[in-house]
Coordinates of C-alpha atoms and ligand atoms in Angstrom, one line a residue:
X19 CA 45.8 164.5 266.8
X20 CA 45.1 160.6 265.7
X21 CA 46.5 159.4 262.3
X22 CA 42.9 159.3 261.0
X23 CA 41.1 161.7 262.4
X24 CA 37.3 162.2 262.4
X25 CA 35.6 165.3 262.4
X26 CA 33.1 164.3 265.2
X27 CA 36.0 164.2 267.6
X28 CA 36.6 167.8 267.2
X29 CA 32.8 168.8 269.0
X30 CA 34.2 166.4 272.2
X31 CA 35.7 167.2 275.3
X32 CA 38.5 164.7 275.7
X33 CA 37.8 164.8 279.6
X34 CA 34.3 165.5 280.3
X35 CA 33.0 167.1 283.6
X36 CA 29.2 166.6 283.2
X37 CA 26.8 164.1 282.3
X38 CA 25.8 166.2 279.8
X39 CA 29.2 166.8 278.6
X40 CA 29.3 163.4 278.3
X41 CA 26.5 162.5 275.7
X42 CA 25.6 165.1 274.3
X43 CA 27.7 163.9 271.4
X44 CA 25.5 164.3 268.4
X45 CA 25.8 166.9 265.9
X46 CA 24.3 165.4 263.4
X47 CA 20.8 167.3 263.8
X48 CA 17.5 164.6 263.5
X49 CA 20.0 161.8 265.8
X50 CA 19.8 163.3 269.2
X51 CA 15.9 163.5 271.6
X52 CA 14.8 166.9 271.5
X53 CA 14.4 168.1 275.7
X54 CA 11.0 166.6 275.8
X55 CA 11.8 163.1 275.6
X56 CA 11.0 163.8 271.5
X57 CA 12.5 161.2 268.8
X58 CA 10.8 162.4 265.4
X59 CA 6.8 161.6 266.1
X60 CA 7.9 159.0 268.9
X61 CA 8.8 159.1 272.8
X62 CA 7.1 162.2 274.9
X63 CA 5.0 160.7 278.3
X64 CA 2.1 159.4 277.7
X65 CA 0.5 159.0 281.4
X66 CA -2.1 159.3 283.3
X67 CA -2.5 162.1 285.7
X68 CA -1.7 160.6 288.9
X69 CA 1.9 159.3 286.9
X70 CA 2.6 162.9 285.5
X71 CA 2.8 164.7 287.7
X72 CA 5.8 162.3 289.5
X73 CA 7.1 162.3 286.2
X74 CA 7.8 165.5 285.3
X75 CA 9.9 165.4 288.6
X76 CA 12.0 163.4 287.5
X77 CA 12.1 165.2 284.5
X78 CA 13.5 168.4 286.4
X79 CA 15.5 166.6 288.9
X80 CA 17.3 164.4 286.2
X81 CA 17.4 167.8 283.8
X82 CA 19.3 169.2 286.5
X83 CA 21.7 166.2 287.2
X84 CA 22.6 165.8 284.1
X85 CA 24.9 169.4 284.5
X86 CA 25.9 169.2 287.7
X87 CA 29.7 168.0 288.0
X88 CA 29.1 165.9 291.5
X89 CA 26.9 163.9 290.3
X90 CA 28.9 163.0 286.6
X91 CA 31.2 162.6 289.7
X92 CA 30.3 160.2 291.8
X93 CA 28.9 158.0 288.8
X94 CA 31.6 158.1 287.2
X95 CA 33.6 156.6 290.4
X96 CA 31.2 153.9 290.8
X97 CA 31.7 152.5 287.2
X98 CA 35.5 152.3 287.8
X99 CA 35.5 151.3 291.5
X100 CA 33.3 149.2 291.8
X101 CA 31.4 148.3 287.9
X102 CA 34.7 147.7 286.8
X103 CA 35.1 150.1 284.2
X104 CA 36.5 150.3 281.1
X105 CA 36.3 146.7 280.8
X106 CA 38.6 145.4 277.5
X107 CA 37.7 145.1 274.2
X108 CA 38.6 141.2 272.8
X109 CA 39.7 140.6 269.6
X110 CA 38.0 136.9 268.6
X111 CA 41.1 135.6 267.0
X112 CA 39.8 132.4 266.3
X113 CA 36.5 132.9 265.7
X114 CA 37.6 135.2 263.3
X115 CA 40.3 133.0 261.7
X116 CA 37.8 130.2 261.2
X117 CA 34.9 131.9 259.6
X118 CA 37.4 134.1 256.9
X119 CA 36.9 137.9 256.4
X120 CA 36.5 140.2 258.9
X121 CA 37.7 140.5 262.6
X122 CA 35.1 140.3 265.3
X123 CA 36.1 142.4 268.3
X124 CA 34.1 142.2 271.6
X125 CA 33.4 145.0 274.0
X126 CA 32.9 142.7 277.3
X127 CA 30.5 144.5 279.5
X128 CA 29.9 140.4 280.7
X129 CA 33.0 141.4 282.7
X130 CA 30.9 143.9 284.7
X131 CA 30.3 143.6 288.3
X132 CA 26.9 141.7 288.4
X133 CA 27.1 140.1 285.0
X134 CA 26.0 142.8 282.7
X135 CA 25.4 146.4 281.2
X136 CA 22.1 146.5 283.5
X137 CA 24.2 147.9 285.8
X138 CA 25.3 151.2 284.4
X139 CA 21.8 152.3 284.2
X140 CA 21.0 150.9 287.9
X141 CA 23.5 152.8 289.5
X142 CA 22.4 156.2 287.5
X143 CA 19.0 155.9 288.6
X144 CA 20.1 155.1 292.3
X145 CA 22.1 158.2 292.3
X146 CA 19.0 159.8 291.0
X147 CA 16.3 158.9 293.7
X148 CA 19.1 159.5 296.5
X149 CA 19.6 163.2 295.1
X150 CA 16.1 163.7 294.5
X151 CA 16.0 163.1 298.7
X152 CA 13.8 159.7 297.5
X153 CA 14.3 157.1 300.2
X154 CA 13.3 154.1 298.0
X155 CA 13.3 152.7 294.2
X156 CA 10.7 150.3 292.7
X157 CA 10.1 148.2 289.9
X158 CA 9.0 145.5 288.3
X159 CA 11.1 142.5 287.1
X160 CA 10.1 139.3 285.1
X161 CA 13.5 137.1 284.1
X162 CA 15.4 139.2 287.3
X163 CA 18.3 141.0 285.6
X164 CA 16.8 144.1 286.4
X165 CA 15.9 143.5 289.9
X166 CA 19.3 141.6 290.8
X167 CA 21.0 145.1 288.6
X168 CA 18.7 147.4 290.4
X169 CA 18.6 146.0 293.8
X170 CA 22.8 146.6 293.9
X171 CA 22.9 149.1 293.2
X172 CA 20.0 150.0 295.9
X173 CA 22.6 148.7 298.5
X174 CA 25.6 150.3 297.4
X175 CA 24.1 153.8 297.9
X176 CA 22.2 153.2 300.8
X177 CA 18.2 153.1 299.5
X178 CA 15.8 150.5 299.9
X179 CA 14.8 148.6 297.1
X180 CA 10.9 147.3 296.2
X181 CA 10.9 144.5 293.5
X182 CA 7.4 143.1 291.9
X183 CA 6.9 140.0 289.8
X184 CA 4.3 138.3 288.5
X185 CA 3.3 135.2 290.7
X186 CA 4.9 132.3 288.1
X187 CA 8.7 134.6 287.4
X188 CA 8.6 134.3 291.0
X189 CA 8.5 130.7 291.1
X190 CA 10.0 130.1 288.1
X191 CA 13.4 132.7 288.2
X192 CA 14.4 131.4 292.2
X193 CA 18.2 132.2 291.9
X194 CA 16.8 135.8 291.0
X195 CA 15.0 135.7 293.8
X196 CA 17.2 134.8 296.2
X197 CA 20.1 136.9 294.8
X198 CA 17.5 140.3 295.4
X199 CA 16.3 139.5 298.8
X200 CA 20.4 138.9 300.1
X201 CA 20.8 142.3 298.0
X202 CA 18.6 143.7 300.8
X203 CA 15.6 144.0 298.7
X204 CA 11.9 143.4 299.3
X205 CA 10.4 141.4 296.7
X206 CA 6.4 141.9 296.1
X207 CA 4.8 138.6 294.5
X208 CA 2.0 139.9 292.2
X209 CA -1.0 137.1 292.5
X210 CA -3.7 138.7 290.3
X211 CA -4.8 137.6 286.9
X212 CA -2.4 135.8 284.6
X213 CA 0.3 136.3 287.5
X214 CA 2.8 138.0 285.1
X215 CA 5.4 140.8 284.0
X216 CA 2.2 143.1 283.3
X217 CA 0.3 142.5 286.2
X218 CA 3.8 143.6 288.0
X219 CA 4.2 146.6 286.2
X220 CA 1.1 147.6 286.9
X221 CA 1.9 146.9 290.9
X222 CA 5.2 148.7 291.2
X223 CA 3.3 152.0 289.0
X224 CA 0.3 151.6 291.7
X225 CA 2.5 151.3 294.5
X226 CA 4.4 154.5 293.0
X227 CA 1.8 156.8 292.4
X228 CA 0.6 156.1 296.1
X229 CA 4.0 157.1 297.3
X230 CA 5.8 159.4 294.5
X231 CA 7.7 161.6 298.0
X232 CA 9.4 157.7 298.7
X233 CA 9.8 156.4 295.8
X234 CA 12.0 156.4 291.9
X235 CA 10.4 154.7 289.7
X236 CA 13.5 152.7 288.2
X237 CA 12.8 151.6 284.6
X238 CA 15.2 148.9 283.2
X239 CA 16.0 150.4 279.6
X240 CA 15.7 153.0 277.0
X241 CA 11.5 152.4 277.5
X242 CA 8.6 154.2 278.8
X243 CA 7.7 157.7 279.6
X244 CA 10.2 160.5 279.1
X245 CA 13.0 161.2 281.1
X246 CA 13.9 157.7 280.9
X247 CA 14.5 156.8 277.1
X248 CA 17.4 160.0 277.4
X249 CA 18.4 159.1 280.8
X250 CA 18.9 155.2 280.5
X251 CA 21.0 156.2 277.3
X252 CA 22.9 158.9 278.5
X253 CA 23.9 156.1 281.5
X254 CA 24.6 153.6 278.3
X255 CA 26.7 155.7 276.6
X256 CA 29.5 155.2 278.5
X257 CA 29.6 152.2 276.7
X258 CA 30.0 153.3 272.7
X259 CA 32.8 155.9 274.3
X260 CA 34.9 153.8 275.7
X261 CA 34.8 151.2 273.0
X262 CA 35.4 154.5 270.4
X263 CA 38.7 155.5 272.3
X264 CA 39.4 152.1 272.8
X265 CA 39.5 150.9 269.2
X266 CA 40.9 154.8 268.3
X267 CA 43.8 154.0 270.6
X268 CA 44.0 149.9 269.5
X269 CA 43.9 150.1 265.8
X270 CA 44.3 153.5 264.9
X271 CA 40.4 153.5 263.6
X272 CA 36.9 152.8 264.1
X273 CA 34.7 149.9 263.7
X274 CA 33.7 149.4 260.2
X275 CA 30.1 147.7 262.3
X276 CA 28.7 148.0 265.4
X277 CA 26.3 145.5 266.3
X278 CA 24.5 145.0 269.4
X279 CA 21.2 142.8 270.2
X280 CA 17.9 145.5 270.8
X281 CA 15.4 143.9 273.5
X282 CA 13.6 147.7 275.1
X283 CA 17.6 149.0 273.3
X284 CA 19.7 149.9 276.4
X285 CA 22.6 148.2 275.9
X286 CA 22.4 148.7 271.3
X287 CA 21.7 152.7 272.1
X288 CA 24.9 152.3 274.9
X289 CA 27.1 150.9 272.0
X290 CA 25.2 153.9 269.6
X291 CA 25.7 156.7 270.3
X292 CA 29.0 157.8 270.7
X293 CA 29.0 156.7 266.9
X294 CA 26.1 158.6 265.6
X295 CA 28.1 161.4 264.3
X296 CA 30.3 158.6 262.1
X297 CA 28.5 158.0 258.8
X298 CA 30.8 155.7 257.5
X299 CA 30.3 153.2 260.9
X300 CA 27.2 150.8 260.1
X301 CA 25.4 150.2 263.1
X302 CA 23.2 146.9 263.3
X303 CA 20.7 146.3 265.9
X304 CA 19.5 142.3 266.5
X305 CA 16.5 141.5 267.3
X306 CA 14.7 138.2 268.8
X307 CA 14.0 136.8 265.3
X308 CA 13.1 133.4 268.0
X309 CA 11.3 130.0 267.0
X310 CA 9.5 131.2 263.4
X311 CA 7.5 134.3 262.2
X312 CA 4.0 133.4 263.9
X313 CA 2.6 135.9 266.1
X314 CA 3.6 134.7 269.8
X315 CA 6.6 132.9 268.2
X316 CA 9.4 136.0 268.1
X317 CA 9.9 139.7 269.8
X318 CA 11.1 141.5 266.4
X319 CA 9.6 145.1 267.2
X320 CA 11.7 147.1 264.6
X321 CA 10.9 144.7 261.9
X322 CA 7.7 143.6 262.0
X323 CA 6.1 146.2 265.0
X324 CA 3.5 148.9 264.5
X325 CA 3.5 152.7 265.5
X326 CA 1.4 152.6 268.8
X327 CA 1.4 153.7 272.4
X328 CA 3.1 151.3 275.1
X329 CA 4.2 151.8 278.7
X330 CA 4.1 155.3 278.5
X331 CA 5.2 156.1 275.3
X332 CA 4.5 156.5 271.6
X333 CA 6.9 153.2 269.3
X334 CA 6.5 150.6 267.3
X335 CA 5.3 147.8 269.2
X336 CA 3.4 144.6 268.5
X337 CA 0.2 144.5 269.6
X338 CA -3.8 144.1 268.1
X339 CA -5.7 146.3 267.0
X340 CA -6.7 147.8 270.0
X341 CA -3.2 148.3 272.0
X342 CA -3.1 145.1 273.2
X343 CA 0.3 144.0 273.3
X344 CA 0.9 140.4 271.4
X345 CA 2.2 137.8 273.3
X346 CA 6.1 137.5 272.2
X347 CA 9.4 135.1 272.6
X348 CA 12.5 134.5 272.5
X349 CA 15.0 132.2 273.9
X350 CA 16.8 135.2 275.5
X351 CA 14.3 135.9 278.4
X352 CA 15.6 140.0 278.3
X353 CA 14.5 139.9 274.8
X354 CA 11.1 138.8 274.8
X355 CA 9.3 142.3 275.3
X356 CA 6.5 143.2 272.5
X357 CA 7.8 147.6 272.8
X358 CA 11.1 149.5 271.8
X359 CA 12.7 152.4 273.2
X360 CA 11.5 155.5 271.0
X361 CA 15.0 156.6 269.7
X362 CA 15.3 153.3 268.1
X363 CA 12.5 153.4 266.2
X364 CA 13.3 157.3 264.9
X365 CA 16.6 155.9 264.0
X366 CA 15.1 152.6 261.6
X367 CA 12.8 155.7 260.1
X368 CA 16.1 157.9 259.6
X369 CA 17.9 155.0 258.0
X370 CA 20.7 155.5 260.1
X371 CA 20.5 152.1 262.1
X372 CA 20.0 148.4 260.1
X373 CA 17.5 146.6 262.2
X374 CA 17.7 143.1 261.7
X375 CA 16.8 139.8 263.3
X376 CA 18.2 136.4 264.4
X377 CA 16.7 133.4 265.3
X378 CA 17.3 130.8 268.4
X379 CA 18.7 128.2 266.4
X380 CA 21.5 130.6 265.1
X381 CA 21.6 132.2 269.0
X382 CA 22.2 128.3 270.6
X383 CA 24.7 127.9 267.7
X384 CA 26.5 131.6 268.0
X385 CA 26.4 130.9 271.9
X386 CA 28.3 127.3 271.6
X387 CA 31.0 128.7 268.8
X388 CA 31.8 131.5 271.2
X389 CA 32.6 129.1 274.5
X390 CA 34.7 126.1 272.1
X391 CA 36.8 129.0 269.9
X392 CA 37.3 131.8 272.6
X393 CA 36.3 130.5 276.3
X394 CA 33.6 132.8 276.8
X395 CA 30.1 131.7 277.4
X396 CA 27.9 134.4 276.4
X397 CA 24.0 135.6 277.3
X398 CA 21.5 134.2 275.4
X399 CA 21.3 137.8 274.8
X400 CA 23.8 138.9 273.9
X401 CA 24.5 135.6 271.9
X402 CA 21.7 137.9 269.0
X403 CA 24.5 140.2 268.0
X404 CA 27.4 137.6 268.1
X405 CA 25.1 135.6 265.7
X406 CA 24.7 138.5 263.5
X407 CA 28.3 139.1 263.3
X408 CA 29.2 135.4 262.8
X409 CA 27.0 136.0 259.6
X410 CA 28.5 139.4 258.6
X411 CA 31.8 138.7 259.0
X412 CA 32.7 136.3 255.9
X413 CA 30.9 138.7 254.1
X414 CA 33.7 141.7 254.6
X415 CA 36.9 142.0 253.6
X416 CA 39.6 141.0 256.1
X417 CA 41.0 144.3 256.6
X418 CA 37.4 145.1 258.1
X419 CA 36.6 145.0 261.9
X420 CA 33.4 144.6 263.5
X421 CA 32.9 145.3 267.1
X422 CA 30.0 143.0 269.1
X423 CA 28.6 144.7 272.8
X424 CA 28.8 141.8 274.5
X425 CA 25.9 142.9 276.9
X426 CA 26.0 139.8 279.5
X427 CA 27.4 136.6 280.5
X428 CA 25.6 133.7 280.0
X429 CA 26.3 132.2 283.8
X430 CA 22.6 132.1 284.3
X431 CA 21.5 131.0 280.7
X432 CA 23.7 127.7 281.2
X433 CA 21.5 125.4 282.7
X434 CA 18.9 125.9 279.9
X435 CA 21.2 125.7 277.2
X436 CA 22.4 122.2 278.3
X437 CA 19.0 121.0 278.5
X438 CA 18.6 122.2 275.0
X439 CA 20.8 120.5 273.7
X440 CA 20.3 117.4 275.4
X441 CA 24.2 117.8 277.5
X442 CA 23.6 116.2 280.8
X443 CA 25.8 117.1 284.1
X444 CA 26.9 113.9 284.2
X445 CA 30.5 113.1 283.3
X446 CA 32.2 112.5 280.0
X447 CA 34.1 109.4 281.4
X448 CA 34.3 107.9 285.1
X449 CA 37.0 106.1 286.3
X450 CA 37.3 103.8 289.0
Ligands
PLP528 C1 18.4 142.7 279.7 C2 19.6 142.3 279.1 C3 19.2 142.7 277.4 C4 18.3 143.4 276.8 O1 17.8 145.0 277.6 P1 18.6 145.9 276.4 O2 17.5 147.1 277.0 O3 17.9 145.9 275.4 O4 19.8 145.7 276.7 C5 20.5 142.7 276.6 N1 21.7 141.9 277.6 C6 21.6 141.2 278.6 C7 22.4 140.8 279.1 C8 20.9 142.0 279.6 O5 20.6 141.5 280.9

């Protein structure tokens, strides 16, 4: 028994043997999904007939896999041996000293193999595909982060991988295209209509619908039709589970607040799930406020969205009266999504999670402070969560602690940030 005992611990097995045991840890009514993937009125599977059957097959296979000890053992082994779990907690001493107030502590998902949290769920998806007897995984990617994480997992597990990208993104994301190809993935450039992410989604779905016996469609966040919001949550829940145990071991207490950025919502859901029953822990999701609150200048789905249907799920979405998604912007390409995971929509409705926004300027400031005071270059996505912690810390007492999920590292963003700040690649001083 720990000094600070929490009621939520009673229901939890110390050493889970299956994914179900590891993730069915939410005892509070309403905070867990139903067996058919409903989160209150959100979620579900809103699909054309040719996709309904294949998606049901995935749901049935996953429902079994999450109770299989061998499936869990393999997933846990790969997380440990390849991804490097558990990454440490890092207390931010210099930044916290400068701010005054609460201490900020990072969960370092940026130290994972491939540099972000996405590998946690792409590995799980690849393992499920192999278990289902599929030969390949297929997906779309915008900036390329999901594509690289999925190509990595496919190589590791021994599957073919096919990534669809809008032709404009293929041109823009050259390094990630090269990475995917080096990892053995086939990259498909979609030259239709706007040549953007939307066309890539349709193109990948077309391939999947034509050959569901060959492929698993691997979704990149807690979004899309059932079972993906639940399944991706389960694969990401390791983040909060580890952080909660690390926090208790180190401080003998839980954090006062857990902060994570929200695009589709997978890293936030991963960080929050273990804390849902801890009513005294504030959970805060941070959306991209972008340049302004005008349509097309932000991606504040939680704070500005309306009930709608997008990408096979009922959720909050930024769209017009006809259901056409609005254009969105964020300084972080991983956050510019006009929908959001249905469980987040439910948490907002129930008031369990606070959803707030940080704009591009605050994010750039957070990026620089973390770099100069702590020696960490964060992903611009993750810098949204850091920006909120910087705002929150001075409002809380010095005996308080804020846990920030640092979802990824910023190597991918350094050229963009340097250009934005007017910092050139030239030396500061020349000696001859
Ligand atoms: C993709 C990405 C995100 C956004 O995705 P979520 O599903 O909202 O977590 C956040 N951080 C990083 C580093 C990413 O690569």
